[in-house]
Short mmCIF file of C-alpha atoms and ligand atoms in Angstrom, two decimals:
data_model
loop_
_atom_site.label_atom_id
_atom_site.label_comp_id
_atom_site.label_asym_id
_atom_site.label_seq_id
_atom_site.Cartn_x
_atom_site.Cartn_y
_atom_site.Cartn_z
CA ILE A 677 -73.63 -107.52 95.25
CA MET A 678 -75.20 -110.93 94.54
CA GLN A 679 -75.22 -112.41 91.08
CA SER A 680 -78.45 -114.16 90.27
CA ASP A 681 -78.26 -117.63 88.69
CA GLN A 682 -81.19 -116.71 86.49
CA PRO A 683 -80.21 -114.86 83.31
CA VAL A 684 -82.08 -111.60 82.98
CA THR A 685 -84.46 -111.86 80.04
CA ARG A 686 -85.01 -108.81 77.92
CA THR A 687 -86.96 -108.13 74.76
CA GLY A 688 -85.01 -107.20 71.66
CA ASP A 689 -81.21 -107.18 71.38
CA ALA A 690 -80.49 -104.48 73.92
CA PRO A 691 -77.69 -105.47 76.28
CA ASP A 692 -78.08 -105.51 80.06
CA LEU A 693 -76.59 -102.13 81.00
CA PHE A 694 -75.14 -103.74 84.12
CA SER A 695 -72.98 -106.18 82.12
CA LYS A 696 -70.18 -103.57 82.03
CA PHE A 697 -69.65 -104.27 85.74
CA ASP A 698 -69.06 -108.02 85.32
CA ASP A 699 -65.28 -107.73 85.80
CA MET A 700 -65.78 -105.66 88.95
CA ILE A 701 -68.31 -108.17 90.29
CA ALA A 702 -65.88 -111.05 89.61
CA LEU A 703 -62.98 -109.21 91.28
CA ARG A 704 -65.02 -108.55 94.38
CA GLN A 705 -66.32 -112.13 94.53
CA GLY A 706 -62.78 -113.48 94.15
CA LEU A 707 -61.66 -111.36 97.09
CA LEU A 708 -64.52 -112.54 99.32
CA ASP A 709 -63.95 -116.20 98.28
CA SER A 710 -60.39 -115.91 99.62
CA GLY A 711 -61.95 -115.66 103.09
CA VAL A 712 -61.11 -112.03 104.01
CA ASP A 713 -63.61 -109.59 105.51
CA ASP A 714 -65.20 -107.33 102.92
CA PRO A 715 -63.03 -104.19 103.07
CA PHE A 716 -65.72 -102.05 101.46
CA SER A 717 -68.70 -102.70 103.70
CA LEU A 718 -67.48 -102.29 107.25
CA VAL A 719 -70.10 -101.01 109.70
CA MET A 720 -69.24 -98.74 112.62
CA GLU A 721 -71.73 -100.13 115.12
CA LYS A 722 -70.99 -97.45 117.67
CA VAL A 723 -68.55 -94.54 117.54
CA LEU A 724 -66.93 -93.87 120.90
CA SER A 725 -64.61 -90.96 120.06
CA PRO A 726 -62.68 -89.54 117.08
CA THR A 727 -60.23 -92.43 117.42
CA ARG A 728 -62.32 -95.42 118.54
CA ALA A 729 -65.40 -97.29 117.36
CA ILE A 730 -67.07 -100.67 117.82
CA CYS A 731 -66.70 -102.72 114.63
CA ASN A 732 -67.87 -106.36 114.49
CA GLY A 733 -68.47 -106.10 118.24
CA ARG A 734 -64.81 -105.20 118.86
CA ASP A 735 -63.27 -102.01 120.25
CA THR A 736 -61.31 -100.73 117.25
CA ILE A 737 -58.73 -97.95 116.88
CA LEU A 738 -59.61 -95.73 113.92
CA LEU A 739 -56.64 -94.93 111.67
CA GLY A 740 -58.43 -94.22 108.42
CA THR A 741 -61.00 -91.49 108.94
CA TYR A 742 -59.43 -88.18 107.75
CA ASN A 743 -60.68 -86.85 111.08
CA TYR A 744 -57.31 -85.11 111.37
CA MET A 745 -58.11 -82.62 114.10
CA GLY A 746 -60.54 -84.83 116.03
CA MET A 747 -63.34 -82.24 116.04
CA THR A 748 -66.25 -84.73 115.72
CA PHE A 749 -66.76 -85.00 119.49
CA ASP A 750 -65.56 -81.55 120.51
CA PRO A 751 -68.08 -80.42 123.18
CA ASP A 752 -68.47 -76.89 121.76
CA VAL A 753 -69.00 -78.22 118.25
CA VAL A 754 -71.57 -80.81 119.39
CA ALA A 755 -73.40 -78.18 121.48
CA ALA A 756 -73.60 -75.79 118.50
CA GLY A 757 -75.15 -78.52 116.38
CA LYS A 758 -77.74 -79.41 119.04
CA GLN A 759 -78.67 -75.76 119.51
CA ALA A 760 -79.15 -75.26 115.76
CA LEU A 761 -81.35 -78.37 115.58
CA ASP A 762 -83.57 -76.88 118.29
CA ASP A 763 -83.62 -73.37 116.84
CA PHE A 764 -83.76 -74.03 113.09
CA GLY A 765 -85.03 -77.60 112.63
CA THR A 766 -83.58 -80.58 110.82
CA GLY A 767 -83.15 -79.25 107.29
CA THR A 768 -83.58 -76.30 104.97
CA THR A 769 -85.51 -78.17 102.24
CA GLY A 770 -84.20 -75.77 99.65
CA SER A 771 -81.43 -74.31 97.51
CA ARG A 772 -79.16 -71.55 98.77
CA VAL A 773 -80.63 -69.21 96.14
CA LEU A 774 -84.23 -69.82 97.27
CA ASN A 775 -85.28 -70.71 100.82
CA GLY A 776 -82.03 -72.48 101.82
CA THR A 777 -79.87 -69.62 103.14
CA TYR A 778 -80.22 -69.44 106.94
CA GLN A 779 -78.31 -67.29 109.37
CA GLY A 780 -76.04 -70.29 110.00
CA HIS A 781 -74.92 -70.47 106.36
CA LYS A 782 -73.91 -66.82 106.47
CA GLU A 783 -72.06 -67.37 109.77
CA CYS A 784 -70.28 -70.38 108.33
CA GLU A 785 -69.13 -68.32 105.33
CA ASP A 786 -68.04 -65.52 107.72
CA ALA A 787 -65.96 -68.06 109.67
CA LEU A 788 -64.30 -69.23 106.44
CA ARG A 789 -63.55 -65.68 105.30
CA GLU A 790 -61.93 -65.01 108.65
CA PHE A 791 -60.06 -68.34 108.73
CA TYR A 792 -58.46 -67.64 105.33
CA ALA A 793 -58.45 -63.81 105.56
CA MET A 794 -60.12 -63.70 102.15
CA ASP A 795 -62.93 -61.61 100.67
CA HIS A 796 -65.31 -64.32 99.52
CA ALA A 797 -66.45 -67.72 100.77
CA MET A 798 -69.09 -69.98 99.31
CA VAL A 799 -70.33 -73.14 101.04
CA PHE A 800 -71.37 -76.20 99.01
CA SER A 801 -73.14 -79.36 100.16
CA THR A 802 -69.92 -81.42 99.75
CA GLY A 803 -66.30 -80.91 98.73
CA TYR A 804 -67.00 -83.06 95.71
CA GLN A 805 -69.64 -80.56 94.60
CA ALA A 806 -67.33 -77.61 95.29
CA ASN A 807 -64.74 -78.95 92.83
CA LEU A 808 -67.39 -80.08 90.38
CA GLY A 809 -69.15 -76.73 90.53
CA ILE A 810 -66.28 -74.25 90.51
CA ILE A 811 -64.15 -76.01 87.89
CA SER A 812 -67.04 -76.71 85.50
CA THR A 813 -68.40 -73.18 85.83
CA ILE A 814 -65.20 -71.20 85.27
CA ALA A 815 -63.51 -73.53 82.73
CA GLY A 816 -65.86 -74.04 79.81
CA LYS A 817 -65.64 -75.06 76.18
CA GLY A 818 -62.46 -73.65 74.58
CA ASP A 819 -60.73 -73.12 77.95
CA TYR A 820 -57.87 -75.34 79.16
CA VAL A 821 -57.53 -77.07 82.53
CA VAL A 822 -53.97 -78.13 83.32
CA LEU A 823 -54.03 -80.66 86.15
CA ASP A 824 -51.90 -83.20 87.98
CA ILE A 825 -52.56 -86.72 86.67
CA ASP A 826 -53.24 -87.91 90.27
CA SER A 827 -56.01 -85.36 90.87
CA HIS A 828 -59.08 -86.34 92.88
CA ALA A 829 -62.10 -87.73 91.01
CA SER A 830 -64.11 -84.57 91.77
CA ILE A 831 -61.53 -82.48 89.86
CA TRP A 832 -61.65 -84.77 86.81
CA ASP A 833 -65.43 -84.77 86.92
CA GLY A 834 -65.49 -80.95 87.10
CA CYS A 835 -63.29 -80.78 83.98
CA ALA A 836 -65.55 -83.22 82.12
CA MET A 837 -68.71 -81.39 83.13
CA GLY A 838 -67.38 -78.01 81.99
CA ASN A 839 -66.27 -79.47 78.67
CA ALA A 840 -62.86 -77.76 78.88
CA GLU A 841 -59.74 -79.12 77.17
CA ILE A 842 -58.07 -81.35 79.77
CA VAL A 843 -54.26 -81.26 79.89
CA PRO A 844 -52.85 -83.62 82.54
CA PHE A 845 -49.18 -83.61 83.59
CA LYS A 846 -46.99 -86.08 85.51
CA HIS A 847 -47.61 -86.06 89.25
CA ASN A 848 -45.88 -83.18 91.07
CA ASP A 849 -43.57 -82.56 88.07
CA VAL A 850 -43.01 -78.80 87.70
CA SER A 851 -41.22 -78.96 84.35
CA ALA A 852 -43.87 -81.28 82.83
CA MET A 853 -46.50 -78.77 83.95
CA GLU A 854 -44.51 -75.89 82.42
CA LYS A 855 -44.16 -77.73 79.08
CA ARG A 856 -47.91 -78.37 78.90
CA LEU A 857 -48.68 -74.72 79.67
CA LYS A 858 -46.32 -73.51 76.96
CA ARG A 859 -48.16 -75.52 74.30
CA ILE A 860 -51.50 -73.84 75.05
CA PRO A 861 -52.38 -70.82 72.87
CA ASP A 862 -51.53 -67.52 74.60
CA ASP A 863 -55.02 -66.13 74.22
CA ALA A 864 -56.84 -69.21 75.62
CA GLY A 865 -58.38 -69.24 79.12
CA LYS A 866 -56.21 -71.37 81.40
CA LEU A 867 -56.86 -72.89 84.82
CA VAL A 868 -54.19 -74.83 86.70
CA VAL A 869 -55.67 -77.19 89.32
CA LEU A 870 -53.43 -78.52 92.09
CA GLU A 871 -53.86 -80.22 95.45
CA GLY A 872 -51.92 -79.24 98.58
CA VAL A 873 -51.66 -82.83 99.85
CA TYR A 874 -52.36 -85.79 97.56
CA SER A 875 -54.53 -88.17 99.50
CA MET A 876 -53.28 -91.48 98.18
CA LEU A 877 -49.58 -91.24 99.08
CA GLY A 878 -49.83 -88.32 101.48
CA ASP A 879 -47.24 -86.31 99.55
CA VAL A 880 -47.22 -82.53 99.25
CA ALA A 881 -47.15 -80.52 96.00
CA PRO A 882 -44.21 -78.16 95.31
CA LEU A 883 -46.66 -75.25 95.30
CA LYS A 884 -44.09 -72.46 95.45
CA GLU A 885 -42.60 -73.45 92.09
CA MET A 886 -45.88 -74.54 90.52
CA VAL A 887 -47.81 -71.39 91.35
CA GLN A 888 -44.96 -69.27 89.95
CA VAL A 889 -44.91 -71.25 86.69
CA ALA A 890 -48.70 -71.00 86.38
CA LYS A 891 -48.69 -67.24 86.97
CA ASP A 892 -45.85 -66.73 84.44
CA ALA A 893 -48.03 -68.50 81.87
CA GLY A 894 -50.99 -66.26 82.66
CA ALA A 895 -53.06 -69.10 84.14
CA MET A 896 -55.47 -68.85 87.06
CA VAL A 897 -54.73 -71.27 89.91
CA LEU A 898 -57.08 -73.36 92.00
CA VAL A 899 -55.71 -75.40 94.92
CA ASP A 900 -57.70 -78.15 96.64
CA GLU A 901 -56.62 -78.13 100.29
CA ALA A 902 -58.95 -80.94 101.43
CA HIS A 903 -56.21 -82.82 103.32
CA SER A 904 -54.24 -79.88 104.69
CA MET A 905 -56.83 -77.39 105.95
CA GLY A 906 -56.70 -77.05 109.72
CA PHE A 907 -53.36 -78.85 109.98
CA ILE A 908 -50.65 -77.58 107.62
CA GLY A 909 -49.45 -73.96 107.75
CA GLU A 910 -48.98 -71.57 110.66
CA ASN A 911 -52.74 -70.89 110.88
CA GLY A 912 -53.85 -74.17 109.34
CA ARG A 913 -54.67 -72.53 106.00
CA GLY A 914 -52.95 -75.33 104.14
CA VAL A 915 -49.94 -75.94 101.95
CA VAL A 916 -50.57 -72.59 100.20
CA GLU A 917 -49.83 -70.89 103.52
CA ASP A 918 -46.83 -73.08 104.30
CA ALA A 919 -45.35 -72.42 100.83
CA GLY A 920 -46.02 -68.68 101.10
CA VAL A 921 -48.26 -68.53 98.00
CA ILE A 922 -51.69 -67.98 99.54
CA ASP A 923 -51.90 -64.46 98.04
CA ASP A 924 -50.98 -65.74 94.57
CA VAL A 925 -53.68 -68.40 94.16
CA ASP A 926 -57.08 -67.45 92.77
CA LEU A 927 -59.27 -70.07 94.40
CA ILE A 928 -58.96 -72.46 97.33
CA ILE A 929 -61.29 -75.43 97.59
CA GLY A 930 -61.82 -77.37 100.79
CA THR A 931 -64.10 -79.72 102.62
CA PHE A 932 -65.77 -79.98 106.03
CA SER A 933 -65.49 -83.78 105.89
CA LYS A 934 -61.93 -83.98 107.17
CA SER A 935 -60.34 -81.59 109.73
CA VAL A 936 -63.61 -79.69 110.25
CA GLY A 937 -65.30 -82.95 111.24
CA THR A 938 -68.71 -82.76 109.55
CA VAL A 939 -69.84 -82.65 105.92
CA GLY A 940 -69.80 -79.89 103.30
CA GLY A 941 -67.46 -78.15 100.91
CA PHE A 942 -66.32 -74.63 100.18
CA CYS A 943 -64.45 -72.28 97.92
CA VAL A 944 -62.69 -69.10 99.10
CA SER A 945 -61.31 -66.40 96.82
CA ASN A 946 -60.31 -62.76 96.51
CA HIS A 947 -61.51 -62.53 92.91
CA PRO A 948 -63.66 -59.38 92.58
CA LYS A 949 -66.28 -61.16 90.47
CA PHE A 950 -66.46 -64.28 92.65
CA GLU A 951 -69.97 -63.71 94.02
CA ILE A 952 -71.51 -64.35 90.58
CA MET A 953 -70.75 -68.04 91.19
CA ARG A 954 -73.83 -68.10 93.44
CA LEU A 955 -75.99 -67.68 90.35
CA ALA A 956 -73.89 -69.35 87.66
CA CYS A 957 -72.70 -72.51 89.42
CA ARG A 958 -75.17 -75.34 88.86
CA PRO A 959 -73.97 -77.73 91.63
CA TYR A 960 -74.54 -74.79 94.05
CA VAL A 961 -77.91 -73.69 92.69
CA PHE A 962 -79.62 -76.98 91.88
CA THR A 963 -79.28 -78.80 95.19
CA ALA A 964 -80.49 -78.29 98.75
CA SER A 965 -78.26 -76.43 101.19
CA LEU A 966 -76.65 -78.08 104.21
CA PRO A 967 -78.82 -78.63 107.33
CA PRO A 968 -78.59 -75.90 110.00
CA SER A 969 -76.94 -78.28 112.50
CA VAL A 970 -74.17 -79.04 109.99
CA VAL A 971 -73.29 -75.42 109.22
CA ALA A 972 -73.41 -74.60 112.94
CA THR A 973 -70.94 -77.41 113.76
CA ALA A 974 -68.75 -76.39 110.81
CA ALA A 975 -68.62 -72.71 111.81
CA THR A 976 -67.79 -73.57 115.44
CA SER A 977 -65.14 -76.06 114.40
CA ILE A 978 -63.52 -73.66 111.88
CA ARG A 979 -63.30 -70.94 114.54
CA LYS A 980 -61.66 -73.38 116.98
CA LEU A 981 -59.22 -74.50 114.29
CA MET A 982 -57.90 -70.94 114.08
CA HIS A 983 -56.38 -71.47 117.54
CA ALA A 984 -55.33 -75.11 117.42
CA LYS A 985 -51.54 -74.88 117.35
CA ASP A 986 -51.13 -77.49 120.12
CA LYS A 987 -53.28 -79.95 118.21
CA ARG A 988 -51.38 -79.28 115.01
CA ASP A 989 -48.06 -79.91 116.81
CA HIS A 990 -49.33 -83.16 118.34
CA LEU A 991 -50.65 -84.35 114.96
CA TRP A 992 -47.20 -83.74 113.42
CA ASP A 993 -45.63 -85.76 116.26
CA ASN A 994 -48.08 -88.61 115.69
CA SER A 995 -47.52 -88.60 111.93
CA LYS A 996 -43.74 -88.66 112.27
CA ARG A 997 -43.85 -91.35 114.96
CA LEU A 998 -46.07 -93.65 112.88
CA HIS A 999 -44.01 -93.06 109.73
CA LYS A 1000 -40.75 -93.89 111.49
CA GLY A 1001 -42.21 -96.90 113.32
CA LEU A 1002 -43.62 -98.46 110.14
CA THR A 1003 -40.35 -97.82 108.28
CA ASP A 1004 -38.39 -99.48 111.11
CA LEU A 1005 -40.73 -102.49 110.95
CA GLY A 1006 -39.79 -102.92 107.27
CA PHE A 1007 -42.92 -101.65 105.52
CA LYS A 1008 -42.65 -99.77 102.22
CA LEU A 1009 -44.27 -96.35 102.52
CA GLY A 1010 -45.54 -93.81 99.97
CA THR A 1011 -43.10 -91.08 101.06
CA ASP A 1012 -39.55 -91.10 102.51
CA GLU A 1013 -40.65 -88.98 105.44
CA ALA A 1014 -43.99 -87.82 106.85
CA GLN A 1015 -45.21 -84.92 104.69
CA SER A 1016 -48.78 -84.81 106.00
CA ALA A 1017 -51.08 -86.74 108.37
CA ILE A 1018 -51.51 -89.47 105.74
CA VAL A 1019 -49.11 -92.40 105.89
CA ALA A 1020 -49.60 -94.81 102.97
CA VAL A 1021 -48.32 -98.38 103.29
CA ILE A 1022 -47.66 -99.96 99.88
CA MET A 1023 -48.93 -103.53 99.56
CA PRO A 1024 -47.49 -106.06 97.08
CA ASP A 1025 -50.92 -106.72 95.48
CA LEU A 1026 -54.65 -106.55 96.14
CA GLU A 1027 -54.84 -110.08 97.65
CA GLN A 1028 -52.11 -109.45 100.22
CA GLY A 1029 -53.44 -105.94 100.80
CA ALA A 1030 -56.90 -107.29 101.59
CA ALA A 1031 -55.42 -110.03 103.80
CA MET A 1032 -53.41 -107.42 105.71
CA TRP A 1033 -56.44 -105.14 106.02
CA SER A 1034 -58.44 -108.04 107.44
CA ALA A 1035 -55.64 -109.09 109.83
CA LEU A 1036 -55.40 -105.52 111.16
CA LEU A 1037 -59.15 -105.40 111.70
CA HIS A 1038 -58.92 -108.61 113.76
CA GLU A 1039 -56.15 -106.94 115.78
CA GLY A 1040 -58.59 -104.06 116.43
CA LEU A 1041 -57.31 -101.49 113.92
CA TYR A 1042 -59.17 -99.86 111.04
CA VAL A 1043 -57.24 -98.40 108.07
CA ASN A 1044 -58.38 -97.62 104.50
CA LEU A 1045 -57.75 -100.16 101.78
CA ALA A 1046 -57.28 -98.25 98.52
CA ARG A 1047 -56.90 -99.80 95.09
CA PRO A 1048 -57.01 -98.72 91.43
CA PRO A 1049 -58.53 -96.65 89.91
CA ALA A 1050 -58.34 -94.43 93.04
CA THR A 1051 -54.61 -95.12 93.48
CA PRO A 1052 -51.70 -94.04 91.23
CA ALA A 1053 -49.57 -96.58 89.29
CA ASN A 1054 -51.96 -99.49 89.96
CA MET A 1055 -50.90 -99.62 93.61
CA THR A 1056 -52.77 -101.28 96.45
CA LEU A 1057 -52.38 -99.16 99.57
CA LEU A 1058 -53.24 -99.37 103.23
CA ARG A 1059 -53.81 -95.73 103.94
CA CYS A 1060 -53.42 -94.52 107.50
CA SER A 1061 -54.63 -91.06 108.49
CA LEU A 1062 -53.68 -89.83 111.91
CA CYS A 1063 -55.76 -87.79 114.29
CA ALA A 1064 -54.66 -85.11 116.77
CA GLU A 1065 -56.62 -87.10 119.37
CA HIS A 1066 -54.52 -90.28 118.98
CA SER A 1067 -52.34 -90.55 122.07
CA GLU A 1068 -48.66 -91.42 121.91
CA GLU A 1069 -49.56 -94.73 123.53
CA GLU A 1070 -52.17 -95.45 120.84
CA VAL A 1071 -49.55 -94.92 118.14
CA SER A 1072 -47.33 -97.49 119.90
CA THR A 1073 -50.27 -99.91 120.09
CA ILE A 1074 -50.92 -99.36 116.36
CA LEU A 1075 -47.29 -100.18 115.53
CA GLY A 1076 -47.53 -103.42 117.54
CA MET A 1077 -50.65 -104.37 115.55
CA PHE A 1078 -48.93 -103.64 112.23
CA GLY A 1079 -45.92 -105.72 113.29
CA ARG A 1080 -48.00 -108.80 114.21
CA ALA A 1081 -50.34 -108.57 111.19
CA GLY A 1082 -47.45 -107.93 108.76
CA LYS A 1083 -45.62 -111.06 109.99
CA ALA A 1084 -48.80 -113.18 109.95
CA VAL A 1085 -49.54 -112.21 106.33
CA GLY A 1086 -45.86 -112.48 105.31
CA ILE A 1087 -45.38 -108.89 104.18
CA ILE A 1088 -42.49 -108.12 106.55
N1 LIG B 1183 -60.91 -83.22 97.17
C1 LIG B 1183 -60.06 -84.15 97.65
C2 LIG B 1183 -58.60 -84.02 97.37
C3 LIG B 1183 -60.56 -85.21 98.42
O1 LIG B 1183 -59.72 -86.15 98.87
C4 LIG B 1183 -61.95 -85.29 98.68
C5 LIG B 1183 -62.56 -86.40 99.52
N2 LIG B 1183 -61.84 -87.51 99.75
C6 LIG B 1183 -62.78 -84.32 98.15
C7 LIG B 1183 -62.23 -83.29 97.41
C8 LIG B 1183 -64.27 -84.38 98.34
O2 LIG B 1183 -64.63 -84.01 99.62
P1 LIG B 1183 -66.06 -84.35 100.23
O3 LIG B 1183 -65.90 -85.56 101.08
O4 LIG B 1183 -66.42 -83.15 101.02
O5 LIG B 1183 -67.00 -84.57 99.08
#
């Protein structure tokens, strides 16, 4: 973003609507003036595999992609996408309720129903739209949404769009959630929204207790399993499976942009009236459906993820190895032990976080720099997400890079 030296002239007294971003522009400029690379405009010049890309001409290890199961270059998945391009063309040019439902969309929903062993599955164009659509459609004016304060932006936006009463509670705090629920009138519609894994710190929700409390209060429960699908749970169905509550939740939301390795979102449910969402849910109806190649890759990937125990085991090994190695080096992490494939390294402030991010990139390692408002408690984080395709040797290389960069920047 460049600031022009010339003031924008405008007739009348109306303010420049962009002036509300002046603080953000100044913050960004300050960061760039300190000499670091811009952490928010990195270009992947070539992608070599799920774990490597060329960035700034350099071979770079990818440790911030959410590509947990490494499906993006799976030969069967790639072949399914190419075949669908040949057979069905590049796009549907239409909504699911008009001309945008192809055979591939049905097969993708079949794969999801089978993956979760549930009655209904509905595919959205993104996970963001799945949360936006389902939450705003089922929780309307006069209903209450009780949600964790650290919920993803798409959950907050779904609450706002539906115009429900929003009741946030302290992150992962079962008794705070219970207190909030008790204050809501008995006869009001109630939806509790939780996430399996919280993406900023990589911590897991105590779903067993939370789902019980929600059910006791007569609330319906929606769980966003964006960061656990494919990885956590015996069959990769997420934290709901691991916690033994999959049959007690009403709706599961997920995305194709992480373990599945493409783009898209979904909701699965056993609710007998669920199919009406296809007509009532505006972010499903008023947008074009996913391209045939995307749903073909998603369906193939989901079916392979049903039988990916070895990959899941290796991803756990990688996550634990990285967590232990970073702890031993003296970094402060978001959790005491690895709870998911996300390992968050807490930085002292944005300046040192950006300097560390830049130093790692020069070492040949890409991680995510995350800062408020995306992060809880005003934290600056270097978020690492592991991939089942990272080798043990790559994890050792990554730890060496963190050690050198951390010393150079003065964080350890
Ligand atoms: N929910 C959560 C918890 C997420 O972290 C994300 C993406 N980061 C989404 C939903 C949205 O997913 P998508 O990328 O498919 O829009």
